[in-house]
CSV table of C-alpha atoms in Angstrom, one decimal:
chain,number,residue,atom,x,y,z
A,1,UNK,CA,0.0,0.0,0.0
A,2,UNK,CA,3.0,2.3,0.0
A,3,UNK,CA,5.1,1.3,-3.1
A,4,UNK,CA,3.6,0.4,-6.4
A,5,UNK,CA,4.4,-2.8,-8.2
A,6,UNK,CA,5.6,-3.0,-11.8
A,7,UNK,CA,3.5,-6.0,-12.6
A,8,UNK,CA,1.4,-8.7,-11.0
A,9,UNK,CA,-1.2,-8.4,-8.3
A,10,UNK,CA,-1.4,-7.6,-4.6
A,11,UNK,CA,-4.5,-9.3,-3.3
A,12,UNK,CA,-5.8,-8.2,0.2
A,13,UNK,CA,-9.2,-9.7,1.3
A,14,UNK,CA,-9.8,-10.6,-2.3
A,15,UNK,CA,-9.2,-7.1,-3.6
A,16,UNK,CA,-6.3,-6.3,-5.9
A,17,UNK,CA,-4.8,-3.1,-4.3
A,18,UNK,CA,-2.2,-2.9,-7.1
A,19,UNK,CA,-4.9,-1.1,-9.1
A,20,UNK,CA,-5.7,1.5,-6.5
A,21,UNK,CA,-5.0,5.1,-7.2
A,22,UNK,CA,-3.2,7.4,-4.7
A,23,UNK,CA,-6.5,8.4,-2.9
A,24,UNK,CA,-7.6,4.8,-2.6
A,25,UNK,CA,-4.3,3.7,-1.2
A,26,UNK,CA,-4.4,6.5,1.4
A,27,UNK,CA,-7.9,5.3,2.4
A,28,UNK,CA,-6.7,1.7,2.6
A,29,UNK,CA,-3.7,2.6,4.8
A,30,UNK,CA,-5.8,4.8,7.0
A,31,UNK,CA,-8.6,2.3,7.7
A,32,UNK,CA,-6.9,-1.2,7.4
A,33,UNK,CA,-3.2,-0.9,8.2
A,34,UNK,CA,-1.4,-0.2,11.5
A,35,UNK,CA,2.4,0.5,11.6
A,36,UNK,CA,4.9,0.1,14.4
A,37,UNK,CA,8.0,2.0,13.3
A,38,UNK,CA,11.5,1.2,14.4
A,39,UNK,CA,12.3,4.9,15.0
A,40,UNK,CA,9.0,5.7,16.8
A,41,UNK,CA,7.8,8.6,14.5
A,42,UNK,CA,6.0,10.3,17.4
A,43,UNK,CA,4.9,13.9,17.2
A,44,UNK,CA,7.2,15.6,19.7
A,45,UNK,CA,4.9,18.4,20.9
A,46,UNK,CA,2.0,16.0,21.6
A,47,UNK,CA,1.7,13.8,24.8
A,48,UNK,CA,1.6,10.0,24.6
A,49,UNK,CA,-2.2,10.1,24.8
A,50,UNK,CA,-2.5,12.8,22.1
A,51,UNK,CA,-0.2,10.7,19.8
A,52,UNK,CA,-2.5,7.8,20.2
A,53,UNK,CA,-5.5,10.0,19.6
A,54,UNK,CA,-4.1,11.0,16.2
A,55,UNK,CA,-4.7,7.4,15.1
A,56,UNK,CA,-8.0,6.8,16.9
A,57,UNK,CA,-9.6,9.9,15.5
A,58,UNK,CA,-9.2,9.0,11.9
A,59,UNK,CA,-11.0,5.6,11.9
A,60,UNK,CA,-14.4,4.4,13.1
A,61,UNK,CA,-14.8,2.1,16.1
A,62,UNK,CA,-11.3,2.8,17.4
A,63,UNK,CA,-10.2,1.8,20.9
A,64,UNK,CA,-10.0,4.4,23.6
A,65,UNK,CA,-6.5,5.9,23.9
A,66,UNK,CA,-6.5,5.5,27.6
A,67,UNK,CA,-7.5,1.8,27.3
A,68,UNK,CA,-4.7,0.9,24.9
A,69,UNK,CA,-2.0,2.9,26.8
A,70,UNK,CA,-3.0,1.0,30.0
A,71,UNK,CA,-2.7,-2.2,28.0
A,72,UNK,CA,1.0,-1.5,27.1
A,73,UNK,CA,1.8,-0.4,30.7
A,74,UNK,CA,1.8,3.4,30.3
A,75,UNK,CA,-1.2,4.3,32.4
A,76,UNK,CA,0.9,6.8,34.5
A,77,UNK,CA,2.7,8.3,31.4
A,78,UNK,CA,-0.2,9.3,29.3
A,79,UNK,CA,0.4,13.0,29.7
A,80,UNK,CA,4.1,12.9,29.2
A,81,UNK,CA,5.7,14.2,26.0
A,82,UNK,CA,8.1,11.9,23.9
A,83,UNK,CA,11.2,13.7,25.2
A,84,UNK,CA,10.1,12.8,28.8
A,85,UNK,CA,9.9,9.1,27.9
A,86,UNK,CA,12.6,6.4,27.6
A,87,UNK,CA,13.2,4.7,24.3
A,88,UNK,CA,11.2,1.7,25.4
A,89,UNK,CA,8.3,3.8,26.6
A,90,UNK,CA,8.3,5.7,23.2
A,91,UNK,CA,8.2,2.3,21.5
A,92,UNK,CA,5.2,1.3,23.6
A,93,UNK,CA,3.4,4.5,22.5
A,94,UNK,CA,3.9,3.6,18.9
A,95,UNK,CA,2.5,0.1,19.5
A,96,UNK,CA,-0.5,1.6,21.4
A,97,UNK,CA,-1.1,4.1,18.5
A,98,UNK,CA,-1.1,1.2,16.0
A,99,UNK,CA,-3.4,-1.0,18.1
A,100,UNK,CA,-5.9,1.9,18.7
A,101,UNK,CA,-7.0,1.8,15.1
A,102,UNK,CA,-8.0,-1.9,15.4
A,103,UNK,CA,-6.3,-2.5,12.0
A,104,UNK,CA,-6.9,-5.6,9.8
A,105,UNK,CA,-3.1,-5.7,9.1
A,106,UNK,CA,-0.5,-4.7,11.7
A,107,UNK,CA,3.1,-4.3,10.4
A,108,UNK,CA,5.8,-4.2,13.1
A,109,UNK,CA,9.4,-3.3,12.5
A,110,UNK,CA,11.4,-4.6,15.4
A,111,UNK,CA,8.6,-3.9,18.0
A,112,UNK,CA,10.7,-5.1,20.9
A,113,UNK,CA,14.1,-3.8,19.9
A,114,UNK,CA,14.1,-1.0,22.4
A,115,UNK,CA,12.4,-2.8,25.2
A,116,UNK,CA,13.8,-4.8,28.2
A,117,UNK,CA,13.1,-8.5,28.4
A,118,UNK,CA,10.0,-8.4,30.6
A,119,UNK,CA,8.4,-5.5,28.8
A,120,UNK,CA,9.2,-7.2,25.5
A,121,UNK,CA,7.4,-10.3,26.6
A,122,UNK,CA,4.4,-8.2,27.6
A,123,UNK,CA,4.2,-6.5,24.2
A,124,UNK,CA,4.6,-9.7,22.3
A,125,UNK,CA,1.8,-11.2,24.4
A,126,UNK,CA,-0.4,-8.2,23.5
A,127,UNK,CA,0.4,-8.7,19.8
A,128,UNK,CA,-0.3,-12.4,19.9
A,129,UNK,CA,-3.6,-11.8,21.8
A,130,UNK,CA,-4.6,-9.2,19.2
A,131,UNK,CA,-4.0,-11.7,16.4
A,132,UNK,CA,-5.9,-14.5,18.0
A,133,UNK,CA,-8.8,-12.5,19.5
A,134,UNK,CA,-9.5,-10.0,16.8
A,135,UNK,CA,-8.4,-11.8,13.6
A,136,UNK,CA,-5.8,-9.1,12.9
A,137,UNK,CA,-2.9,-10.2,10.7
A,138,UNK,CA,0.3,-9.3,12.6
A,139,UNK,CA,3.6,-9.2,10.6
A,140,UNK,CA,6.7,-8.8,12.7
A,141,UNK,CA,10.2,-8.1,11.2
A,142,UNK,CA,12.8,-9.1,13.8
A,143,UNK,CA,16.3,-10.3,14.5
A,144,UNK,CA,15.0,-12.2,17.5
A,145,UNK,CA,14.7,-15.9,16.7
A,146,UNK,CA,13.0,-16.6,20.1
A,147,UNK,CA,9.8,-15.0,18.7
A,148,UNK,CA,9.4,-17.8,16.1
A,149,UNK,CA,7.4,-20.2,18.3
A,150,UNK,CA,4.6,-17.7,18.6
A,151,UNK,CA,4.2,-17.2,14.8
A,152,UNK,CA,1.8,-19.1,12.6
A,153,UNK,CA,4.2,-18.6,9.6
A,154,UNK,CA,7.9,-17.8,9.5
A,155,UNK,CA,9.7,-16.3,6.5
A,156,UNK,CA,13.5,-16.3,6.8
A,157,UNK,CA,15.4,-13.7,4.8
A,158,UNK,CA,18.2,-14.9,2.5
A,159,UNK,CA,17.5,-18.6,3.2
A,160,UNK,CA,20.5,-20.7,2.1
A,161,UNK,CA,22.4,-17.6,1.2
A,162,UNK,CA,20.1,-16.5,-1.6
A,163,UNK,CA,18.7,-13.0,-2.1
A,164,UNK,CA,20.4,-9.6,-1.9
A,165,UNK,CA,23.5,-8.9,0.2
A,166,UNK,CA,22.2,-8.2,3.7
A,167,UNK,CA,24.0,-7.5,6.9
A,168,UNK,CA,22.7,-8.9,10.1
A,169,UNK,CA,22.9,-5.8,12.3
A,170,UNK,CA,24.3,-2.4,11.3
A,171,UNK,CA,25.4,0.2,13.8
A,172,UNK,CA,26.0,3.5,12.1
A,173,UNK,CA,27.0,6.8,13.7
A,174,UNK,CA,25.5,5.9,17.0
A,175,UNK,CA,26.5,6.0,20.7
A,176,UNK,CA,25.6,3.9,23.8
A,177,UNK,CA,24.3,0.9,21.9
A,178,UNK,CA,23.6,-2.5,23.5
A,179,UNK,CA,23.1,-5.5,21.2
A,180,UNK,CA,22.3,-8.6,23.2
A,181,UNK,CA,20.7,-12.0,22.8
A,182,UNK,CA,20.5,-11.8,19.0
A,183,UNK,CA,20.4,-14.8,16.7
A,184,UNK,CA,21.8,-13.8,13.3
A,185,UNK,CA,21.6,-15.7,10.0
A,186,UNK,CA,22.5,-13.7,7.0
A,187,UNK,CA,24.6,-13.7,3.8
A,188,UNK,CA,26.8,-10.7,4.6
A,189,UNK,CA,28.4,-9.3,7.8
A,190,UNK,CA,26.8,-10.5,11.0
A,191,UNK,CA,27.6,-7.3,13.0
A,192,UNK,CA,28.8,-4.3,11.0
A,193,UNK,CA,30.0,-1.1,12.6
A,194,UNK,CA,30.0,2.0,10.5
A,195,UNK,CA,30.4,5.8,11.2
A,196,UNK,CA,29.8,8.8,9.0
A,197,UNK,CA,26.3,8.3,7.8
A,198,UNK,CA,23.0,8.9,9.5
A,199,UNK,CA,20.1,6.4,9.5
A,200,UNK,CA,18.7,8.0,6.3
A,201,UNK,CA,22.0,7.6,4.5
A,202,UNK,CA,23.1,11.3,4.7
A,203,UNK,CA,26.7,12.0,5.6
A,204,UNK,CA,27.2,13.2,9.2
A,205,UNK,CA,30.4,13.9,11.2
A,206,UNK,CA,29.5,11.6,14.1
A,207,UNK,CA,31.3,8.6,15.6
A,208,UNK,CA,30.1,5.1,16.5
A,209,UNK,CA,31.2,4.7,20.1
A,210,UNK,CA,30.3,2.9,23.4
A,211,UNK,CA,28.8,-0.2,21.7
A,212,UNK,CA,28.4,-3.5,23.6
A,213,UNK,CA,27.7,-6.7,21.6
A,214,UNK,CA,27.2,-9.8,23.9
A,215,UNK,CA,25.5,-13.1,24.3
A,216,UNK,CA,24.7,-13.4,20.5
A,217,UNK,CA,24.7,-16.3,18.0
A,218,UNK,CA,26.2,-15.8,14.6
A,219,UNK,CA,25.1,-18.6,12.3
A,220,UNK,CA,26.0,-17.8,8.7
A,221,UNK,CA,27.6,-14.6,7.3
A,222,UNK,CA,30.6,-13.1,5.6
A,223,UNK,CA,32.1,-11.7,8.8
A,224,UNK,CA,31.5,-11.9,12.5
A,225,UNK,CA,32.2,-8.3,13.6
A,226,UNK,CA,33.4,-5.9,10.9
A,227,UNK,CA,34.2,-2.3,10.2
A,228,UNK,CA,31.9,-1.3,7.4
A,229,UNK,CA,32.0,0.6,4.1
A,230,UNK,CA,32.0,4.0,5.8
A,231,UNK,CA,34.2,4.8,8.8
A,232,UNK,CA,34.9,8.5,8.4
A,233,UNK,CA,33.1,9.4,11.6
A,234,UNK,CA,35.4,7.3,13.7
A,235,UNK,CA,34.8,4.1,15.7
A,236,UNK,CA,35.9,3.7,19.3
A,237,UNK,CA,35.1,2.0,22.6
A,238,UNK,CA,33.6,-1.2,21.3
A,239,UNK,CA,33.2,-4.4,23.5
A,240,UNK,CA,32.2,-7.6,21.8
A,241,UNK,CA,32.1,-10.7,24.1
A,242,UNK,CA,30.4,-14.0,24.7
A,243,UNK,CA,29.6,-15.0,21.1
A,244,UNK,CA,28.7,-18.3,19.5
A,245,UNK,CA,30.0,-18.2,16.0
A,246,UNK,CA,28.8,-21.3,14.3
A,247,UNK,CA,29.0,-21.0,10.5
A,248,UNK,CA,30.2,-17.4,9.8
A,249,UNK,CA,33.1,-17.2,7.3
A,250,UNK,CA,35.5,-15.1,9.3
């Protein structure tokens, strides 16, 4: 519903949305699709409750913002602005915002990536309950192989080394990063450290520093921990420990 296909069909509920025009695609995304973004995408001058209200006000039969924020454990943080919330709390607001629409299709990009273990389990339980109780199709993109047992279907990227060149985890121009309990199976670098480009690809003069990588499994890949294609920003203070490197090339 965002990109257009060059050929073929995209059938959702028996309807070929590949033939939708821009207005029809906007209506489809508004009414039927919920997004959980990896980088939160919260409106900074709105409270947590107001951010959720943005979604609930554009669809019919939406959940109450207070109800869904309580569900994700933010009952006491409803009136806080994003800058007053931790990364994990901001991620929970994005999940609440997506759930409030009661979408038919919920797309989640690393929904537990910024959460601690216990909160992550709570959020995954909410997503699983949403799928089972409401019939919502929940699609989760994740590096966490422990999520697999809860899924009805699992699609592995680059199975048997096929597909485009894809790193497992990239860290680019970032500070104070913890990578822990990840299970990586890819056809390029397992953990790739870069510096000099922002998340959107634009050049920045910012280092990658204070990164801890621990308790991870590297299955296949072209390199275990590598310094990537762009290092102009500088890389320093990196700790990598307690790995299980099973089939990686280097």
